[in-house]
Structures are given as C-alpha cells and as structure tokens.
Amino acid sequence: MNPTIKKVTDRIIERSKTTRAAYLADCEKNMRPGPRRKRLSEGNVAHASAACPVLEKTEILGAKWANIGIVTAYNDMLSAHQPFENFPSIIKHAARRAGATAQVAGGVPAMCDGVTQGQDGMELSLFSRDVIAYSTAIALSHDMFDGVIHLGVCDKIVPGLLIAALRYGYLPQIFSPAGPMPSGITNPEKAKVRQLFAEGKVGREELLAAESASYHAPGTCTFYGTANTNQMLMEIMGMQLPGASFVHPNTPLRDAITAQTTRRLVAITNMGEEFTPACNIIDEKAIVNGLVGLMATGGSTNLTIHLSAIARSAGIIINWDDYAEVSHAVPLICKIYPNGISDVNHFHAAGGMAYLVNELIGAGLLNTDVTTVAGGDGLHEYTREPIKNAHADPDPVVYRQGPKESLNHEIVSSVDKPFRKDGGLRLLEGNIGRGVIKISAVEEEHHLVEAPAIVITNQNELVKMHKAGELERDFVAVLQFQGPAANGMPELHKLSPILGALQDKGLKVALVTDGRMSGASGKVPSAIHIHPEALHGGSISKVRTGDIVRLDAGNGKVEVITEDNLEDREPATMPKAENLSGLGMNMFEPMRSRADNAEAGASVLGDPEWAQTLRNPNG
C-alpha cells in the first residue's frame, strides 16, 4: 500500500471514529428482517399496491418477495436522463425473473448546468443537490422497499442521490447509469469556436452549429466534467456494477447491464443471500478510493464539495488537506478533455475503468479490502469488464478480465509513465482565504500569476469590460459574492472563453472567486471555492481593484501583496440582487442562509444527532 494513501486513510478513520461509529449504530437500529412492508398495516399496503398489475399486487400483498424501489431522475429535456424513460420496465421485468417486485418510488429533479450556464437559473444548481436528497428521502418514506435502484447521472443528481442513500444506509442500494452519448465534434474544436465567438470572430449561427454538433444525442455529455466524474466515482467506490459507467444508452449491452443491476440488488437485499446495506459500502476506505480516482483521472473540482458532503452523510470527516495529500501521491494517468483532447468514449475504448482500477491497484494506490455491490473479491472485481451473455440466463451480463495494458497511451497511461506526477489538484491558502485549484490542464508557465486585481461582483461585469476593450492587460479577476450563502455558488464558465482568449494573446490572467468552475475549468488558472466567502466577511471581500494579487499554484498560495493588514479593511457589501423572483431564487433564501462552506460540503441538510461534530470541516 502506498504509504501516503495508507496515512490519509488511517487519519480519516481516526478523525471519524466517533461519528462513524454513531452512524453505523444508527443504521443498525433501523435494520429489520424483510420484507420491510410487513410492519405496515393492511390499509397501508393496499394503498401502495393498488395500481400494480395482478402478479406484482399478489406478491406485494403476500409479502413474500423483496420489493425494489426505483428513484429516478428521468426527464426528456436532458440528454443524460432521457434514456431513463425505459429503465423502469427493464428493471421490473428483471426483478420478476429474480423473484422480486419493483416500483417507481419517486422522481427527483434533474437540472442541467449546461442549460443554465451563464443564466440566472444557475444560482439554483448547487442547492438542487440537497433538494434531490430531500426528494429521495420522500420517495423512500413509505418504507415499502427492501432495496433501492437510483437512476441518475449528472452534476448534482448523483451526489444528491448518494447523500440520501447514505441517510437510508440500512437499505441495500445500487446505482444504474444511462451512459454517454456517442462522440460528436472534438472538444477542442468546440472550445475554439466558443473562444472565437467571445472574440467576435464568428457569429451565433456558427456557435450554435458547433454546440449542436457536440451535444447531439441521448446520453451524458462526453467531456470529463462533473457528470462523468460521478460515474467514475460510483464504480471505484463500489456503488455501481463494474464497467457500468461508459456503455452507450439504448444498446443491448446497456439494457443487459440495467437488468443485471436489478438482479444483483435483489441478491443483496436481506431476503437474498448476500445482505449488503449501503452503510457497509461507503466507508473511509471507499471515500479515499474516490479521492484517488479523482486525482488519477483529473476529475471535476466540484467533487471537492460533493465528496465532503457525501462523506458526512456516512459519518466520515474529510477536508481539503486530505485531497491535497492524495493529489500529491497519485499521478495523473488519464488525458480526457479538458485535460486532453479525447473524450470519455475514447477513454472507455482505451481500457476504461477496468484498466484504470487494475493499474491503480497494482501501484498500491487503492484500498482493495472493501465491500461493493458486486460482492466477490472487493475492488478486484472492478478490474473486469461486462459483455452481454449470449444465453441471457441466468445472468444478462457476464464478466471477463479487463485489459492490463492501455490500448491508447495518449489517452490512458500508466503509473510508471504518467502525464503528471501528481493529480493536479492543489490546496491554496493565503490572506485571501482557503480554496482549491485544478492545474492538470494549466500549462506550467501559467501556474504563477501576479497582477493587479479587477474586483467584480457579477461575471457579466467582466463580459462588458471585455466587449469594451478594457481587458487588454495583465490582471486577476476577483469575483466576490459567489459563495453558497450569497447566491448559491453558481458555475462561472461564461468567463472561460474570455480569459482563455486573453491568455492566448500572451497576457497574464487568472480568476479568484468564492464560486465554482468545476471539471471544465480548463487552461486558465482559477482559485475557486474560496472560503470564508465574501458574504460572511471573508478576506476575499476586502480585496480592492488595483491590489496586487499573487496566485502561486506551485506553492499553494493565493494572497494580496500588501503592506497593510487585509483583515483590518472593511468588507465590501453584497449588491442587491436585481430580480430574485424571476426564476424562484427567493424561494431558496432559507437554504442560502444555512449553507455550510464549500470545504464542509456547502450543504443545507441538518446534521442528525450523531453528527454534530461534523460542523468543523478541518476536524
């Protein structure tokens, strides 16, 4: 075992000893023999089965078969979730063949950052994660289910589902993804057109054509942003079947995997032979495996928020020091856009998750002695890949050993010959606050930027300055009042094409913000998730236009170079929002008022009694 990974794992176990034990005791208290619906009254069960077909109704009323709850993020506006329309019928058929019943327990909202990017609706994005967790809890509140299949893929949906799954950790639960869309135009080509549009060199017709050629079919967007990072995590943390992440939707293998997922869930209910509740899967070792996967693949910085919230739901306390140490020990061995030119389909073809897990296990970088939904030999099961069973009986999918060598070393390398010696995620500290930066896609010449600050409170201010020709100089854009308590911590990708174009001209530019930039942050150095946030009087609110700001990724520093004491300055005041009622932002004021900082998970969920000590993220 790599000594750093072992040290971080042991430290998290020790830090979480009290809360983890209390969490497991709480889950144990809520376990009982199945089927769970036996404790309900006859009237309760009659209501819950009234709409079922005769066979399902008979079995649900008879309380002999396990009953599977389906929690779905289906809608037909979003490409990643549209394929879920047909999943319930596949799941119900597979459940019957496995001696169980299945019902859609409820739906959860699924908004898309791609649709709301640069728009007011983005201010609801982060909090949609906790709304999804609440919605999942409501779906499961009927206590009718012996296991749960979660249908979700994208940015906030999977974290929200998993947070709730862990609150219901006494139930066996499994994730079933839809898979990525086929590859369209290359991501660099798409980014180039965006940048040309920002420079006024192409029009809206050309931009729309490029975007439509990139996002063009059912399935997840193919770049390696938060959605596909989620899929990697669900596999490497053992909540998804091996090889389930990156198989295209609406294909025979995808449907077979969905059926196999159902069959496997039935087996791990307490009416099966391998009772495996979710609380036994997501433990400290699984969380560290998630961190390792994040660094090895160059995944989304949004997970520096989401993994903290997920861990807390399982009684586990992590902080950005853990991320930084893991990043220092784990090399980047994948080049998937924005860290390279290839997408997740190319990654999957080059060896995908089976090769990745095998390579990381071989280097001693993963905890293999973990419990997973796949059962068997811990994480070693995830070095195998699925193929459709030609006989389809009893298992729709069979597994074979995955590749032990990369099939394309330009996309997936090895620990011995990595693309970077570290994971490219750095902890930043200084008199501005504490934050993170992803530098796996940032050229080394841009790791240090020292320039005058341009302080703004809305990303549209910088857009206007660019259009007016006022940004032809070195600068650090300091974007305040973008934290979870201020406006819900929106993504700020609207700035990426502008800053990228200026950087290409040879200018030194960077971004410092208490907001988010996520997995598509790309080539411009960006100090993000700064806390304490501006609204809470954090030092980022005390930076003034003209101050010299130094962002030094190599040494982990983000600071104002000043002779006075930044702490002695008066904080800026957040400007009044122009239209809080336009898309319902005013409805989320209670959530903004109680949101934790980004390092603690930016969550609004109340801590259960056993978790009160989790309020200090640095533990």
Tab-separated table of C-alpha atoms in Angstrom, residues 13 136 182 195 214 220 247 459 465 479 516 578 580 586:
chain	number	residue	atom	x	y	z
A	13	ILE	CA	-10.568	6.647	10.182
A	136	THR	CA	-35.167	10.832	-2.391
A	182	PRO	CA	-21.673	8.998	-28.964
A	195	GLN	CA	-13.389	31.403	-27.928
A	214	SER	CA	-21.169	18.437	-29.705
A	220	THR	CA	-24.191	12.138	-20.956
A	247	VAL	CA	-21.632	2.000	-22.140
A	459	GLN	CA	-19.488	37.721	-14.113
A	465	MET	CA	-15.369	45.123	-19.895
A	479	LEU	CA	-15.173	37.694	-8.379
A	516	ARG	CA	-17.309	27.351	-8.795
A	578	GLU	CA	-31.862	42.696	-9.363
A	580	LEU	CA	-34.710	37.307	-7.088
A	586	ASN	CA	-36.220	33.983	-3.473
